[in-house]
């Protein structure tokens, strides 16, 4: 059974700093998703990582995937207040035609001026 | 192309009543998923449906909860005899397929159920 764990669960940082959120998963997952959620809102898709070594960047966010280590990271560069949100990673599990996402607990990121 | 549409967005029910949540997937998507998010927690898988079929309901509580995705019309998550512990945000998601072309799963805005 796929389990996904994120750390840290809470992260408070200052604007302009860099930080990384880690996402470990327990068994094989053929892809890894990152989502952002603002309070009371839905999930916004950030990245889908499909293969070992995949790296994707969008603005100040960069995600990477190491399938051998079963680890994905979300790196934040020079944080700005607008990035304050909860970030979820999710792995995909199940047989072909019956797959589902398994989410981590989420990382609540607060960026202070 | 409208996104995943859920309604109602907010629903208040008294204990013992029924809650019915609706989800229209994105155009061209035939796969629908329901997830539940309790306050301050992550999303938990409930059920995965394709048109007229339940593919995986391993996350559904054994009693009071049911889901359907008819040939015509939206997917419906039904909760009978609601209790306070059912208070949560219920998210619907859809995808085109689960193969390589179905990389992205899109989420709806969610339905927030409050049981009083």
PDB file of C-alpha atoms in Angstrom:
ATOM      1  CA  UNK A   1       0.000   0.000   0.000  1.00  0.00           C
ATOM      2  CA  UNK A   2       1.401   3.348  -1.032  1.00  0.00           C
ATOM      3  CA  UNK A   3       2.063   5.782   1.786  1.00  0.00           C
ATOM      4  CA  UNK A   4       3.205   9.342   1.204  1.00  0.00           C
ATOM      5  CA  UNK A   5       4.862  11.455   3.847  1.00  0.00           C
ATOM      6  CA  UNK A   6       5.809  15.088   3.686  1.00  0.00           C
ATOM      7  CA  UNK A   7       8.081  17.120   5.833  1.00  0.00           C
ATOM      8  CA  UNK A   8       8.023  19.535   7.317  1.00  0.00           C
ATOM      9  CA  UNK A   9       4.302  19.805   8.017  1.00  0.00           C
ATOM     10  CA  UNK A  10       4.605  23.444   8.986  1.00  0.00           C
ATOM     11  CA  UNK A  11       7.097  25.897   7.613  1.00  0.00           C
ATOM     12  CA  UNK A  12       7.415  29.562   8.433  1.00  0.00           C
ATOM     13  CA  UNK A  13       9.986  31.491   6.513  1.00  0.00           C
ATOM     14  CA  UNK A  14      10.974  34.984   5.598  1.00  0.00           C
ATOM     15  CA  UNK A  15      10.618  36.552   2.215  1.00  0.00           C
ATOM     16  CA  UNK A  16      13.704  36.186   0.105  1.00  0.00           C
ATOM     17  CA  UNK A  17      14.840  32.898   1.662  1.00  0.00           C
ATOM     18  CA  UNK A  18      15.122  29.509   0.010  1.00  0.00           C
ATOM     19  CA  UNK A  19      13.650  26.307   1.341  1.00  0.00           C
ATOM     20  CA  UNK A  20      12.756  22.758   0.359  1.00  0.00           C
ATOM     21  CA  UNK A  21       9.745  20.570   1.075  1.00  0.00           C
ATOM     22  CA  UNK A  22      10.361  16.836   1.022  1.00  0.00           C
ATOM     23  CA  UNK A  23       8.000  14.111  -0.094  1.00  0.00           C
ATOM     24  CA  UNK A  24       8.840  10.456   0.582  1.00  0.00           C
ATOM     25  CA  UNK A  25       6.762   7.594  -0.677  1.00  0.00           C
ATOM     26  CA  UNK A  26       6.804   3.983   0.398  1.00  0.00           C
ATOM     27  CA  UNK A  27       6.346   1.901  -2.745  1.00  0.00           C
ATOM     28  CA  UNK A  28       6.587   2.340  -6.470  1.00  0.00           C
ATOM     29  CA  UNK A  29       4.606   5.213  -7.883  1.00  0.00           C
ATOM     30  CA  UNK A  30       4.712   5.833 -11.596  1.00  0.00           C
ATOM     31  CA  UNK A  31       4.329   9.560 -11.207  1.00  0.00           C
ATOM     32  CA  UNK A  32       4.378  12.228  -8.567  1.00  0.00           C
ATOM     33  CA  UNK A  33       2.103  15.253  -8.332  1.00  0.00           C
ATOM     34  CA  UNK A  34       2.452  18.532  -6.524  1.00  0.00           C
ATOM     35  CA  UNK A  35      -0.585  20.663  -5.692  1.00  0.00           C
ATOM     36  CA  UNK A  36      -1.136  23.981  -3.994  1.00  0.00           C
ATOM     37  CA  UNK A  37      -4.174  24.734  -1.824  1.00  0.00           C
ATOM     38  CA  UNK A  38      -5.177  28.137  -0.456  1.00  0.00           C
ATOM     39  CA  UNK A  39      -7.461  28.228   2.608  1.00  0.00           C
ATOM     40  CA  UNK A  40     -11.011  27.284   1.724  1.00  0.00           C
ATOM     41  CA  UNK A  41     -10.081  26.664  -1.884  1.00  0.00           C
ATOM     42  CA  UNK A  42      -9.535  23.760  -4.205  1.00  0.00           C
ATOM     43  CA  UNK A  43      -6.260  22.216  -5.301  1.00  0.00           C
ATOM     44  CA  UNK A  44      -4.236  23.831  -8.024  1.00  0.00           C
ATOM     45  CA  UNK A  45      -2.026  21.503 -10.032  1.00  0.00           C
ATOM     46  CA  UNK A  46       1.605  22.617  -9.963  1.00  0.00           C
ATOM     47  CA  UNK A  47       3.684  19.783 -11.377  1.00  0.00           C
ATOM     48  CA  UNK A  48       3.445  16.219 -12.635  1.00  0.00           C
ATOM     49  CA  UNK A  49       6.744  14.342 -12.545  1.00  0.00           C
ATOM     50  CA  UNK A  50       6.870  11.223 -14.671  1.00  0.00           C
ATOM     51  CA  UNK A  51      10.348   9.790 -14.574  1.00  0.00           C
ATOM     52  CA  UNK A  52      13.481   9.472 -12.527  1.00  0.00           C
ATOM     53  CA  UNK A  53      15.509  12.642 -12.609  1.00  0.00           C
ATOM     54  CA  UNK A  54      12.602  14.745 -13.824  1.00  0.00           C
ATOM     55  CA  UNK A  55      12.903  18.391 -12.918  1.00  0.00           C
ATOM     56  CA  UNK A  56      10.260  21.011 -13.574  1.00  0.00           C
ATOM     57  CA  UNK A  57      10.294  24.693 -12.783  1.00  0.00           C
ATOM     58  CA  UNK A  58       7.608  27.338 -12.705  1.00  0.00           C
ATOM     59  CA  UNK A  59       8.579  30.729 -11.400  1.00  0.00           C
ATOM     60  CA  UNK A  60      10.060  30.412  -7.926  1.00  0.00           C
ATOM     61  CA  UNK A  61       9.050  26.766  -7.576  1.00  0.00           C
ATOM     62  CA  UNK A  62      11.073  23.814  -8.762  1.00  0.00           C
ATOM     63  CA  UNK A  63      10.131  20.164  -8.332  1.00  0.00           C
ATOM     64  CA  UNK A  64      12.305  17.114  -8.796  1.00  0.00           C
ATOM     65  CA  UNK A  65      11.874  13.363  -8.604  1.00  0.00           C
ATOM     66  CA  UNK A  66      14.277  10.609  -7.575  1.00  0.00           C
ATOM     67  CA  UNK A  67      12.461   7.315  -8.057  1.00  0.00           C
ATOM     68  CA  UNK A  68      15.329   5.258  -6.673  1.00  0.00           C
ATOM     69  CA  UNK A  69      15.219   7.135  -3.383  1.00  0.00           C
ATOM     70  CA  UNK A  70      11.411   7.411  -3.604  1.00  0.00           C
ATOM     71  CA  UNK A  71      11.787  11.094  -2.950  1.00  0.00           C
ATOM     72  CA  UNK A  72      10.424  14.228  -4.511  1.00  0.00           C
ATOM     73  CA  UNK A  73      11.346  17.746  -3.509  1.00  0.00           C
ATOM     74  CA  UNK A  74       9.679  21.098  -3.984  1.00  0.00           C
ATOM     75  CA  UNK A  75      12.209  23.878  -3.795  1.00  0.00           C
ATOM     76  CA  UNK A  76      11.201  27.473  -3.198  1.00  0.00           C
ATOM     77  CA  UNK A  77      13.599  30.154  -4.305  1.00  0.00           C
ATOM     78  CA  UNK A  78      13.548  33.684  -2.901  1.00  0.00           C
ATOM     79  CA  UNK A  79      10.135  33.207  -1.336  1.00  0.00           C
ATOM     80  CA  UNK A  80       7.468  35.866  -1.631  1.00  0.00           C
ATOM     81  CA  UNK A  81       4.312  36.281   0.444  1.00  0.00           C
ATOM     82  CA  UNK A  82       2.073  35.123  -2.418  1.00  0.00           C
ATOM     83  CA  UNK A  83       3.507  31.635  -2.089  1.00  0.00           C
ATOM     84  CA  UNK A  84       1.918  31.197   1.340  1.00  0.00           C
ATOM     85  CA  UNK A  85      -0.363  28.164   1.016  1.00  0.00           C
ATOM     86  CA  UNK A  86      -0.537  24.476   1.815  1.00  0.00           C
ATOM     87  CA  UNK A  87       1.397  22.256  -0.575  1.00  0.00           C
ATOM     88  CA  UNK A  88       0.526  18.618  -1.160  1.00  0.00           C
ATOM     89  CA  UNK A  89       2.410  15.915  -2.945  1.00  0.00           C
ATOM     90  CA  UNK A  90       0.644  12.802  -4.183  1.00  0.00           C
ATOM     91  CA  UNK A  91       1.743   9.517  -5.650  1.00  0.00           C
ATOM     92  CA  UNK A  92      -0.296   7.343  -7.960  1.00  0.00           C
ATOM     93  CA  UNK A  93      -1.043   3.733  -7.213  1.00  0.00           C
ATOM     94  CA  UNK A  94      -3.190   0.899  -8.479  1.00  0.00           C
ATOM     95  CA  UNK A  95      -3.375  -1.345 -11.493  1.00  0.00           C
ATOM     96  CA  UNK A  96      -3.747  -0.028 -15.016  1.00  0.00           C
ATOM     97  CA  UNK A  97      -7.239   1.309 -15.437  1.00  0.00           C
ATOM     98  CA  UNK A  98      -7.878   1.553 -11.704  1.00  0.00           C
ATOM     99  CA  UNK A  99      -5.386   4.065 -10.415  1.00  0.00           C
ATOM    100  CA  UNK A 100      -5.804   6.706  -7.744  1.00  0.00           C
ATOM    101  CA  UNK A 101      -3.800   9.389  -5.996  1.00  0.00           C
ATOM    102  CA  UNK A 102      -2.516   9.030  -2.461  1.00  0.00           C
ATOM    103  CA  UNK A 103      -1.752  12.350  -0.797  1.00  0.00           C
ATOM    104  CA  UNK A 104       0.757  13.399   1.780  1.00  0.00           C
ATOM    105  CA  UNK A 105      -0.356  15.275   4.875  1.00  0.00           C
ATOM    106  CA  UNK A 106       0.430  18.636   3.341  1.00  0.00           C
ATOM    107  CA  UNK A 107       2.971  21.310   4.237  1.00  0.00           C
ATOM    108  CA  UNK A 108       1.539  24.569   5.465  1.00  0.00           C
ATOM    109  CA  UNK A 109       3.879  27.273   4.269  1.00  0.00           C
ATOM    110  CA  UNK A 110       3.756  30.767   5.745  1.00  0.00           C
ATOM    111  CA  UNK A 111       5.984  33.442   4.308  1.00  0.00           C
ATOM    112  CA  UNK A 112       6.508  36.485   6.450  1.00  0.00           C
ATOM    113  CA  UNK A 113       7.551  39.911   5.180  1.00  0.00           C
TER     114      UNK A 113
ATOM    115  CA  UNK B   1     -13.726  24.534 -21.438  1.00  0.00           C
ATOM    116  CA  UNK B   2     -15.208  24.649 -17.978  1.00  0.00           C
ATOM    117  CA  UNK B   3     -13.333  22.963 -15.208  1.00  0.00           C
ATOM    118  CA  UNK B   4     -14.633  20.340 -12.824  1.00  0.00           C
ATOM    119  CA  UNK B   5     -17.924  21.692 -11.505  1.00  0.00           C
ATOM    120  CA  UNK B   6     -19.189  20.801  -8.063  1.00  0.00           C
ATOM    121  CA  UNK B   7     -22.363  21.824  -6.341  1.00  0.00           C
ATOM    122  CA  UNK B   8     -23.423  22.837  -3.897  1.00  0.00           C
ATOM    123  CA  UNK B   9     -20.313  24.646  -2.741  1.00  0.00           C
ATOM    124  CA  UNK B  10     -21.576  24.807   0.820  1.00  0.00           C
ATOM    125  CA  UNK B  11     -24.171  22.588   2.412  1.00  0.00           C
ATOM    126  CA  UNK B  12     -25.528  22.549   5.939  1.00  0.00           C
ATOM    127  CA  UNK B  13     -27.400  19.507   7.149  1.00  0.00           C
ATOM    128  CA  UNK B  14     -28.838  18.485  10.479  1.00  0.00           C
ATOM    129  CA  UNK B  15     -27.828  15.171  11.945  1.00  0.00           C
ATOM    130  CA  UNK B  16     -29.821  12.364  10.360  1.00  0.00           C
ATOM    131  CA  UNK B  17     -30.517  14.162   7.090  1.00  0.00           C
ATOM    132  CA  UNK B  18     -29.155  13.224   3.703  1.00  0.00           C
ATOM    133  CA  UNK B  19     -26.430  15.088   1.816  1.00  0.00           C
ATOM    134  CA  UNK B  20     -26.170  14.848  -1.925  1.00  0.00           C
ATOM    135  CA  UNK B  21     -23.120  16.260  -3.661  1.00  0.00           C
ATOM    136  CA  UNK B  22     -22.824  16.596  -7.410  1.00  0.00           C
ATOM    137  CA  UNK B  23     -19.826  16.675  -9.716  1.00  0.00           C
ATOM    138  CA  UNK B  24     -19.633  17.340 -13.442  1.00  0.00           C
ATOM    139  CA  UNK B  25     -16.218  16.379 -14.815  1.00  0.00           C
ATOM    140  CA  UNK B  26     -14.317  18.397 -17.352  1.00  0.00           C
ATOM    141  CA  UNK B  27     -15.456  18.003 -20.921  1.00  0.00           C
ATOM    142  CA  UNK B  28     -13.979  14.876 -22.409  1.00  0.00           C
ATOM    143  CA  UNK B  29     -13.141  13.337 -19.045  1.00  0.00           C
ATOM    144  CA  UNK B  30     -14.672   9.998 -18.226  1.00  0.00           C
ATOM    145  CA  UNK B  31     -12.875   9.285 -14.946  1.00  0.00           C
ATOM    146  CA  UNK B  32     -14.162  10.757 -11.703  1.00  0.00           C
ATOM    147  CA  UNK B  33     -12.663  10.568  -8.227  1.00  0.00           C
ATOM    148  CA  UNK B  34     -14.054  11.670  -4.885  1.00  0.00           C
ATOM    149  CA  UNK B  35     -11.805  12.710  -2.025  1.00  0.00           C
ATOM    150  CA  UNK B  36     -12.598  13.876   1.485  1.00  0.00           C
ATOM    151  CA  UNK B  37     -10.601  16.439   3.415  1.00  0.00           C
ATOM    152  CA  UNK B  38     -11.199  16.727   7.119  1.00  0.00           C
ATOM    153  CA  UNK B  39     -10.236  20.034   8.763  1.00  0.00           C
ATOM    154  CA  UNK B  40      -6.479  20.520   8.929  1.00  0.00           C
ATOM    155  CA  UNK B  41      -5.822  17.202   7.179  1.00  0.00           C
ATOM    156  CA  UNK B  42      -4.823  15.953   3.754  1.00  0.00           C
ATOM    157  CA  UNK B  43      -7.094  14.478   1.141  1.00  0.00           C
ATOM    158  CA  UNK B  44      -8.263  10.909   1.556  1.00  0.00           C
ATOM    159  CA  UNK B  45      -9.380   8.857  -1.422  1.00  0.00           C
ATOM    160  CA  UNK B  46     -12.968   7.675  -1.310  1.00  0.00           C
ATOM    161  CA  UNK B  47     -14.051   6.287  -4.656  1.00  0.00           C
ATOM    162  CA  UNK B  48     -13.105   6.143  -8.327  1.00  0.00           C
ATOM    163  CA  UNK B  49     -15.759   5.841 -11.000  1.00  0.00           C
ATOM    164  CA  UNK B  50     -16.053   5.641 -14.730  1.00  0.00           C
ATOM    165  CA  UNK B  51     -19.327   6.024 -16.552  1.00  0.00           C
ATOM    166  CA  UNK B  52     -21.836   3.622 -14.958  1.00  0.00           C
ATOM    167  CA  UNK B  53     -19.081   1.726 -13.149  1.00  0.00           C
ATOM    168  CA  UNK B  54     -17.476   1.872  -9.739  1.00  0.00           C
ATOM    169  CA  UNK B  55     -13.837   0.984 -10.259  1.00  0.00           C
ATOM    170  CA  UNK B  56     -12.468   1.344  -6.736  1.00  0.00           C
ATOM    171  CA  UNK B  57     -14.481   2.135  -3.627  1.00  0.00           C
ATOM    172  CA  UNK B  58     -11.869   1.062  -1.121  1.00  0.00           C
ATOM    173  CA  UNK B  59     -11.955   4.447   0.636  1.00  0.00           C
ATOM    174  CA  UNK B  60     -15.699   4.621   1.089  1.00  0.00           C
ATOM    175  CA  UNK B  61     -17.122   4.066   4.563  1.00  0.00           C
ATOM    176  CA  UNK B  62     -19.061   0.812   4.598  1.00  0.00           C
ATOM    177  CA  UNK B  63     -22.329   2.386   5.633  1.00  0.00           C
ATOM    178  CA  UNK B  64     -24.291   5.480   4.679  1.00  0.00           C
ATOM    179  CA  UNK B  65     -22.044   6.499   1.774  1.00  0.00           C
ATOM    180  CA  UNK B  66     -22.674   5.737  -1.865  1.00  0.00           C
ATOM    181  CA  UNK B  67     -21.543   7.107  -5.216  1.00  0.00           C
ATOM    182  CA  UNK B  68     -22.682   6.860  -8.772  1.00  0.00           C
ATOM    183  CA  UNK B  69     -21.704   8.192 -12.175  1.00  0.00           C
ATOM    184  CA  UNK B  70     -24.612   7.571 -14.525  1.00  0.00           C
ATOM    185  CA  UNK B  71     -24.413   7.464 -18.282  1.00  0.00           C
ATOM    186  CA  UNK B  72     -26.047  10.877 -18.411  1.00  0.00           C
ATOM    187  CA  UNK B  73     -25.587  13.583 -15.833  1.00  0.00           C
ATOM    188  CA  UNK B  74     -23.155  14.319 -13.043  1.00  0.00           C
ATOM    189  CA  UNK B  75     -21.522  12.012 -10.570  1.00  0.00           C
ATOM    190  CA  UNK B  76     -23.261  12.028  -7.210  1.00  0.00           C
ATOM    191  CA  UNK B  77     -21.862  11.326  -3.767  1.00  0.00           C
ATOM    192  CA  UNK B  78     -24.652  10.551  -1.360  1.00  0.00           C
ATOM    193  CA  UNK B  79     -24.351  10.518   2.413  1.00  0.00           C
ATOM    194  CA  UNK B  80     -27.333   9.212   4.321  1.00  0.00           C
ATOM    195  CA  UNK B  81     -28.130   9.965   7.956  1.00  0.00           C
ATOM    196  CA  UNK B  82     -25.263  12.389   8.315  1.00  0.00           C
ATOM    197  CA  UNK B  83     -23.351  12.695  11.563  1.00  0.00           C
ATOM    198  CA  UNK B  84     -21.101  15.484  12.821  1.00  0.00           C
ATOM    199  CA  UNK B  85     -18.007  13.524  11.815  1.00  0.00           C
ATOM    200  CA  UNK B  86     -19.090  13.792   8.172  1.00  0.00           C
ATOM    201  CA  UNK B  87     -18.378  17.520   8.252  1.00  0.00           C
ATOM    202  CA  UNK B  88     -15.584  17.984   5.743  1.00  0.00           C
ATOM    203  CA  UNK B  89     -14.708  19.274   2.316  1.00  0.00           C
ATOM    204  CA  UNK B  90     -15.524  16.816  -0.434  1.00  0.00           C
ATOM    205  CA  UNK B  91     -13.505  17.221  -3.595  1.00  0.00           C
ATOM    206  CA  UNK B  92     -14.260  15.750  -6.958  1.00  0.00           C
ATOM    207  CA  UNK B  93     -11.534  15.286  -9.543  1.00  0.00           C
ATOM    208  CA  UNK B  94     -11.547  14.128 -13.123  1.00  0.00           C
ATOM    209  CA  UNK B  95      -9.120  12.927 -15.736  1.00  0.00           C
ATOM    210  CA  UNK B  96      -9.241  11.949 -19.363  1.00  0.00           C
ATOM    211  CA  UNK B  97      -7.801   8.503 -18.723  1.00  0.00           C
ATOM    212  CA  UNK B  98      -5.326   6.782 -16.466  1.00  0.00           C
ATOM    213  CA  UNK B  99      -2.852   6.005 -19.200  1.00  0.00           C
ATOM    214  CA  UNK B 100       0.169   8.081 -20.078  1.00  0.00           C
ATOM    215  CA  UNK B 101      -2.033  10.641 -21.767  1.00  0.00           C
ATOM    216  CA  UNK B 102      -3.990  11.155 -18.564  1.00  0.00           C
ATOM    217  CA  UNK B 103      -1.185  12.850 -16.700  1.00  0.00           C
ATOM    218  CA  UNK B 104      -3.134  15.590 -15.037  1.00  0.00           C
ATOM    219  CA  UNK B 105      -5.980  15.163 -12.632  1.00  0.00           C
ATOM    220  CA  UNK B 106      -8.072  18.278 -12.189  1.00  0.00           C
ATOM    221  CA  UNK B 107      -9.905  19.077  -9.006  1.00  0.00           C
ATOM    222  CA  UNK B 108     -13.180  20.867  -8.537  1.00  0.00           C
ATOM    223  CA  UNK B 109     -13.748  23.714  -6.097  1.00  0.00           C
ATOM    224  CA  UNK B 110     -15.045  21.368  -3.446  1.00  0.00           C
ATOM    225  CA  UNK B 111     -18.270  21.018  -1.503  1.00  0.00           C
ATOM    226  CA  UNK B 112     -18.068  21.993   2.150  1.00  0.00           C
ATOM    227  CA  UNK B 113     -20.482  19.965   4.250  1.00  0.00           C
ATOM    228  CA  UNK B 114     -21.336  21.118   7.741  1.00  0.00           C
ATOM    229  CA  UNK B 115     -23.445  18.886   9.936  1.00  0.00           C
ATOM    230  CA  UNK B 116     -25.144  20.636  12.836  1.00  0.00           C
TER     231      UNK B 116
END
